[in-house]
Short mmCIF file of C-alpha atoms in Angstrom, two decimals:
data_model
loop_
_atom_site.label_atom_id
_atom_site.label_comp_id
_atom_site.label_asym_id
_atom_site.label_seq_id
_atom_site.Cartn_x
_atom_site.Cartn_y
_atom_site.Cartn_z
CA MET A 1 -33.33 28.15 -47.59
CA ALA A 2 -32.77 25.75 -44.69
CA VAL A 3 -31.72 22.21 -45.58
CA GLN A 4 -34.10 19.62 -44.23
CA THR A 5 -32.63 17.42 -41.50
CA ARG A 6 -33.21 13.76 -42.23
CA LEU A 7 -33.51 10.81 -39.87
CA THR A 8 -31.88 7.41 -39.90
CA MET A 9 -30.93 4.59 -37.55
CA LEU A 10 -28.55 1.66 -37.42
CA ASN A 11 -29.60 -1.07 -39.84
CA THR A 12 -29.80 -3.60 -36.99
CA MET A 13 -32.53 -1.62 -35.22
CA ALA A 14 -34.98 -2.79 -37.87
CA GLY A 15 -34.13 -6.43 -37.30
CA PRO A 16 -31.25 -8.95 -37.46
CA ASP A 17 -31.96 -10.07 -41.03
CA PHE A 18 -30.48 -7.56 -43.46
CA ILE A 19 -33.03 -7.85 -46.26
CA GLN A 20 -36.02 -7.84 -43.91
CA ALA A 21 -34.53 -4.86 -42.08
CA MET A 22 -34.21 -2.94 -45.34
CA ASP A 23 -37.83 -3.76 -46.13
CA GLN A 24 -38.73 -2.23 -42.78
CA PHE A 25 -36.66 0.89 -43.50
CA ALA A 26 -38.63 1.35 -46.72
CA LEU A 27 -41.95 0.86 -44.91
CA TRP A 28 -40.95 3.49 -42.36
CA GLY A 29 -40.22 5.94 -45.16
CA LEU A 30 -36.55 6.36 -44.30
CA GLU A 31 -34.27 7.43 -47.14
CA VAL A 32 -30.79 6.96 -45.69
CA ILE A 33 -29.19 4.22 -43.65
CA ASP A 34 -26.34 3.77 -41.19
CA LEU A 35 -24.70 0.42 -41.92
CA LYS A 36 -23.00 -1.32 -39.01
CA ASP A 37 -23.26 -5.11 -38.76
CA HIS A 38 -25.51 -8.14 -39.37
CA ILE A 39 -25.01 -7.56 -43.09
CA TYR A 40 -25.09 -11.13 -44.36
CA GLY A 41 -23.75 -12.06 -40.95
CA LYS A 42 -20.80 -9.65 -41.08
CA SER A 43 -19.81 -6.20 -39.90
CA ILE A 44 -19.42 -3.42 -42.43
CA SER A 45 -15.62 -3.69 -42.03
CA ASP A 46 -15.56 -7.33 -43.13
CA LEU A 47 -17.74 -7.44 -46.26
CA ASN A 48 -16.15 -8.96 -49.34
CA ALA A 49 -16.76 -7.62 -52.84
CA ASP A 50 -19.66 -9.94 -53.61
CA GLU A 51 -21.43 -9.16 -50.34
CA ALA A 52 -21.04 -5.43 -50.87
CA GLU A 53 -22.48 -5.75 -54.38
CA ALA A 54 -25.42 -7.79 -53.08
CA ALA A 55 -26.10 -5.23 -50.37
CA ALA A 56 -25.97 -2.42 -52.92
CA VAL A 57 -28.66 -4.16 -55.00
CA VAL A 58 -30.90 -4.57 -51.95
CA LEU A 59 -30.58 -0.87 -51.12
CA LYS A 60 -31.13 0.31 -54.68
CA GLU A 61 -34.31 -1.74 -54.99
CA ARG A 62 -35.67 0.06 -51.90
CA ASN A 63 -34.41 3.55 -52.85
CA LEU A 64 -32.11 3.65 -49.82
CA GLN A 65 -28.80 5.50 -49.73
CA VAL A 66 -25.95 4.83 -47.34
CA TYR A 67 -25.17 7.79 -45.13
CA SER A 68 -22.59 6.25 -42.80
CA PHE A 69 -20.43 3.18 -42.40
CA SER A 70 -20.37 2.58 -38.63
CA SER A 71 -17.15 0.62 -38.43
CA GLU A 72 -15.74 -0.56 -35.11
CA LEU A 73 -12.20 0.39 -36.11
CA PHE A 74 -9.94 1.87 -33.41
CA TYR A 75 -12.23 0.80 -30.54
CA ASP A 76 -9.61 -1.05 -28.53
CA ASP A 77 -7.31 -0.66 -25.51
CA ILE A 78 -4.41 1.61 -26.36
CA GLU A 79 -2.31 -0.38 -23.88
CA LYS A 80 -2.10 -3.04 -26.62
CA GLY A 81 0.22 -0.74 -28.51
CA GLU A 82 0.74 0.73 -31.95
CA GLU A 83 1.49 -2.52 -33.76
CA HIS A 84 -1.77 -4.06 -32.54
CA PHE A 85 -3.77 -1.02 -33.66
CA ARG A 86 -2.05 -0.96 -37.03
CA THR A 87 -2.61 -4.69 -37.65
CA HIS A 88 -6.12 -5.07 -36.25
CA HIS A 89 -7.57 -1.67 -37.12
CA PHE A 90 -5.63 0.52 -39.56
CA ASN A 91 -4.86 -2.29 -42.00
CA ARG A 92 -8.57 -3.19 -42.21
CA ILE A 93 -9.31 0.20 -43.78
CA THR A 94 -8.40 -1.29 -47.18
CA ARG A 95 -11.35 -3.69 -47.19
CA LEU A 96 -13.64 -1.03 -45.73
CA LEU A 97 -12.79 1.32 -48.60
CA GLN A 98 -13.43 -1.45 -51.13
CA ALA A 99 -16.95 -1.82 -49.72
CA ALA A 100 -17.31 1.97 -49.73
CA ASP A 101 -16.50 2.13 -53.43
CA THR A 102 -19.54 -0.07 -54.02
CA LEU A 103 -21.97 1.24 -51.39
CA LYS A 104 -20.97 4.95 -51.57
CA PRO A 105 -21.40 6.19 -47.99
CA THR A 106 -21.24 9.90 -47.26
CA MET A 107 -18.99 9.26 -44.28
CA ILE A 108 -17.00 6.52 -42.59
CA ARG A 109 -16.93 6.21 -38.82
CA LEU A 110 -13.97 5.42 -36.65
CA LEU A 111 -14.40 4.98 -32.90
CA ALA A 112 -12.53 6.69 -30.10
CA ALA A 113 -10.09 4.32 -28.45
CA GLN A 114 -10.27 3.25 -24.83
CA TYR A 115 -7.76 2.68 -22.06
CA LYS A 116 -7.79 0.62 -18.89
CA HIS A 117 -6.43 3.44 -16.73
CA ARG A 118 -9.39 5.74 -17.39
CA ASN A 119 -9.99 6.27 -13.66
CA THR A 120 -6.33 7.04 -12.98
CA TYR A 121 -6.00 10.02 -15.32
CA SER A 122 -8.54 12.82 -15.09
CA PHE A 123 -7.45 14.20 -18.47
CA SER A 124 -6.90 11.52 -21.10
CA MET A 125 -4.59 13.60 -23.26
CA ASP A 126 -1.99 13.46 -20.48
CA TYR A 127 -2.08 9.67 -20.64
CA ILE A 128 -1.92 9.66 -24.44
CA HIS A 129 1.07 12.01 -24.49
CA GLU A 130 2.94 9.92 -21.91
CA PHE A 131 2.11 6.35 -22.91
CA ALA A 132 0.65 6.40 -26.44
CA PRO A 133 2.23 9.26 -28.44
CA TRP A 134 1.63 7.17 -31.58
CA LEU A 135 -2.17 7.28 -31.23
CA ILE A 136 -3.00 10.66 -32.73
CA PRO A 137 -0.54 10.24 -35.65
CA LEU A 138 -2.21 6.89 -36.41
CA TYR A 139 -5.64 8.53 -36.40
CA GLN A 140 -4.22 11.25 -38.67
CA GLU A 141 -2.93 8.60 -41.07
CA ALA A 142 -6.32 6.86 -41.08
CA VAL A 143 -8.22 10.11 -41.64
CA ASP A 144 -5.92 11.11 -44.49
CA ARG A 145 -6.24 7.73 -46.15
CA ILE A 146 -10.04 7.66 -45.99
CA HIS A 147 -10.30 11.28 -47.12
CA GLU A 148 -7.98 10.67 -50.07
CA ALA A 149 -10.32 7.85 -51.13
CA GLY A 150 -13.13 10.41 -51.32
CA TYR A 151 -14.96 9.98 -48.02
CA HIS A 152 -15.43 12.18 -45.00
CA VAL A 153 -14.46 10.74 -41.61
CA THR A 154 -16.35 10.93 -38.36
CA ILE A 155 -15.08 9.78 -34.96
CA GLU A 156 -17.62 8.76 -32.34
CA ASN A 157 -17.29 8.71 -28.57
CA GLU A 158 -17.88 5.40 -26.83
CA CYS A 159 -19.26 4.61 -23.39
CA HIS A 160 -16.74 2.36 -21.57
CA ASP A 161 -13.19 3.46 -20.67
CA CYS A 162 -13.28 5.87 -23.60
CA ILE A 163 -10.47 8.38 -24.06
CA TRP A 164 -13.25 10.98 -24.21
CA ALA A 165 -15.26 11.67 -21.07
CA THR A 166 -15.53 15.47 -21.21
CA PRO A 167 -15.87 18.16 -23.88
CA SER A 168 -12.37 19.43 -23.05
CA GLU A 169 -10.84 16.03 -23.82
CA ILE A 170 -12.69 15.82 -27.13
CA ILE A 171 -11.86 19.36 -28.18
CA SER A 172 -8.19 18.91 -27.24
CA PHE A 173 -7.98 15.67 -29.23
CA PHE A 174 -9.50 17.26 -32.34
CA HIS A 175 -7.19 20.26 -31.98
CA GLU A 176 -4.14 17.99 -32.01
CA LEU A 177 -5.64 15.83 -34.77
CA ASN A 178 -5.63 19.01 -36.89
CA ARG A 179 -7.75 17.70 -39.77
CA PRO A 180 -10.69 20.16 -39.68
CA ASN A 181 -11.83 19.70 -43.27
CA LYS A 182 -11.51 15.93 -43.28
CA VAL A 183 -13.05 14.74 -40.02
CA HIS A 184 -15.74 15.73 -37.56
CA PHE A 185 -17.10 14.50 -34.26
CA THR A 186 -20.13 12.25 -33.87
CA TYR A 187 -21.79 13.31 -30.64
CA ASP A 188 -23.41 10.22 -29.17
CA VAL A 189 -25.36 11.91 -26.43
CA GLN A 190 -25.90 8.91 -24.17
CA ASN A 191 -22.37 7.52 -24.58
CA LEU A 192 -20.87 10.74 -23.23
CA TRP A 193 -23.44 10.68 -20.44
CA GLN A 194 -22.26 7.20 -19.48
CA MET A 195 -18.71 8.53 -19.38
CA GLY A 196 -19.85 11.11 -16.83
CA THR A 197 -20.97 14.17 -18.81
CA TYR A 198 -24.71 14.71 -18.50
CA PRO A 199 -26.40 15.80 -21.77
CA SER A 200 -27.22 19.49 -21.87
CA LEU A 201 -27.34 22.41 -24.26
CA THR A 202 -24.21 23.75 -22.56
CA VAL A 203 -22.31 20.58 -23.47
CA TYR A 204 -23.70 20.69 -26.98
CA GLU A 205 -22.64 24.33 -27.46
CA ALA A 206 -19.12 23.52 -26.30
CA LEU A 207 -18.83 20.69 -28.80
CA LYS A 208 -20.74 22.36 -31.65
CA PRO A 209 -17.67 23.61 -33.58
CA ILE A 210 -16.54 20.04 -34.22
CA ILE A 211 -19.89 18.17 -34.42
CA GLY A 212 -21.03 16.84 -37.78
CA PHE A 213 -23.27 13.95 -36.77
CA VAL A 214 -25.58 13.40 -33.78
CA HIS A 215 -26.67 10.06 -32.31
CA LEU A 216 -29.71 9.93 -30.04
CA LYS A 217 -30.50 7.41 -27.31
CA GLY A 218 -33.05 7.71 -24.51
CA GLY A 219 -32.25 6.78 -20.92
CA GLN A 220 -33.30 7.82 -17.45
CA GLN A 221 -31.32 8.68 -14.35
CA GLY A 222 -32.01 7.04 -11.01
CA GLU A 223 -33.53 8.57 -7.90
CA GLU A 224 -30.09 9.61 -6.66
CA GLY A 225 -27.59 11.41 -8.85
CA SER A 226 -27.62 12.11 -12.56
CA SER A 227 -25.96 8.94 -13.85
CA LEU A 228 -27.73 6.84 -16.46
CA VAL A 229 -29.55 3.92 -14.83
CA TRP A 230 -32.62 2.96 -16.86
CA LYS A 231 -33.21 2.17 -20.50
CA SER A 232 -36.06 4.26 -21.92
CA SER A 233 -37.58 5.82 -25.00
CA LEU A 234 -36.42 9.25 -26.13
CA GLU A 235 -39.78 10.74 -25.21
CA ASP A 236 -39.36 9.60 -21.58
CA ALA A 237 -35.65 10.38 -21.30
CA SER A 238 -34.24 12.36 -18.38
CA TRP A 239 -32.13 14.63 -20.56
CA PRO A 240 -33.54 17.54 -22.65
CA VAL A 241 -34.13 15.70 -25.93
CA GLU A 242 -36.53 18.19 -27.50
CA GLU A 243 -34.36 21.21 -26.73
CA LEU A 244 -31.21 19.61 -28.08
CA VAL A 245 -32.83 18.26 -31.25
CA THR A 246 -34.41 21.67 -31.87
CA GLN A 247 -31.02 23.37 -31.59
CA VAL A 248 -29.29 20.81 -33.81
CA VAL A 249 -31.89 21.43 -36.52
CA ARG A 250 -31.56 25.21 -36.18
CA ASP A 251 -27.78 25.03 -36.37
CA GLN A 252 -27.85 22.62 -39.34
CA ILE A 253 -24.68 20.89 -38.17
CA SER A 254 -25.97 17.32 -38.50
CA PRO A 255 -27.73 16.90 -41.88
CA VAL A 256 -28.83 13.48 -40.66
CA ILE A 257 -29.72 12.53 -37.08
CA CYS A 258 -29.25 8.87 -36.20
CA LEU A 259 -31.26 6.87 -33.68
CA ASN A 260 -29.47 4.30 -31.54
CA PRO A 261 -30.95 1.83 -29.03
CA SER A 262 -30.90 3.05 -25.44
CA HIS A 263 -28.50 1.59 -22.92
CA GLY A 264 -29.42 1.00 -19.29
CA LYS A 265 -31.16 -1.56 -17.10
CA LEU A 266 -34.76 -2.60 -17.63
CA LYS A 267 -37.03 -0.66 -15.31
CA GLU A 268 -39.78 -2.60 -13.58
CA GLY A 269 -43.20 -1.54 -14.81
CA TYR A 270 -41.86 0.38 -17.81
CA VAL A 271 -43.37 -0.62 -21.16
CA TYR A 272 -40.62 -1.45 -23.67
CA ASP A 273 -42.85 -2.60 -26.52
CA ASN A 274 -42.04 -1.09 -29.95
CA LEU A 275 -39.33 1.16 -28.55
CA THR A 276 -37.66 1.69 -31.93
CA LYS A 277 -40.93 2.68 -33.61
CA ARG A 278 -41.82 4.97 -30.69
CA ASP A 279 -38.46 6.74 -30.92
CA LEU A 280 -38.80 7.03 -34.69
CA CYS A 281 -42.27 8.61 -34.48
CA TYR A 282 -41.22 10.92 -31.66
CA VAL A 283 -38.18 12.34 -33.47
CA GLN A 284 -40.06 12.54 -36.77
CA ALA A 285 -42.62 14.72 -34.97
CA LEU A 286 -39.83 16.90 -33.52
CA LEU A 287 -38.25 17.35 -36.93
CA GLY A 288 -41.61 18.05 -38.55
CA ALA A 289 -42.30 20.80 -36.05
CA GLN A 290 -38.99 22.47 -36.90
CA GLN A 291 -39.00 22.22 -40.70
#
């Protein structure tokens, strides 16, 4: 029997106040949550023990479970070097795991790093091998540590100067990471689009072997070219949202699909009212038609 795909979104999409946002999650009928920031004024990576306990009570009272910790760890310029990454990112895993022991996420997110010479190297792995050979071993160490604590790891692509701009870069990185049972890829559809790879079923199929989580954002291209220009709802997006969501559900590779707010400029004449609720209703309808 097929497992039902569930829907979530970042906690901040329901509002900047944590408790009010969790009330809204409950009203929307959501069961799982992706915790990122604005949790008592802090990011998920910086919660102390008391704040994590307080958040756990709020979630329990609303029958909400944590699916993902969306940490910002490892999102930094690799030109800053290994010691910077170890001090400012790897060493913060300790506190993150302390919060995880209280809030019990299914997975913990790390972000793909970035580098200032993105436009100089067409294949990021060449740059990493030459100038940052420590990067993949540090990711391996982080993945092993989180996995040993009892949590799965996901690594998400970002949208500015990211080491991942193409499926081949992502696949090559995961091949060298060599942690197939401990970590998977979060495919943020719009982020990869902003890095130059337009969303399509062909791209999805190439990445499918390593995907474990899918993030959805809307967005429209301009009159010339296929680059993202305008912020939009998922229903009005330029890329094939319905086809991709349908395939993700059929393949059962992302037990939870997560909504994110769209990037892009505001388009004159476009109605942006209630965009989060519109995206929520749209994807709920897509999932309902498939399950």
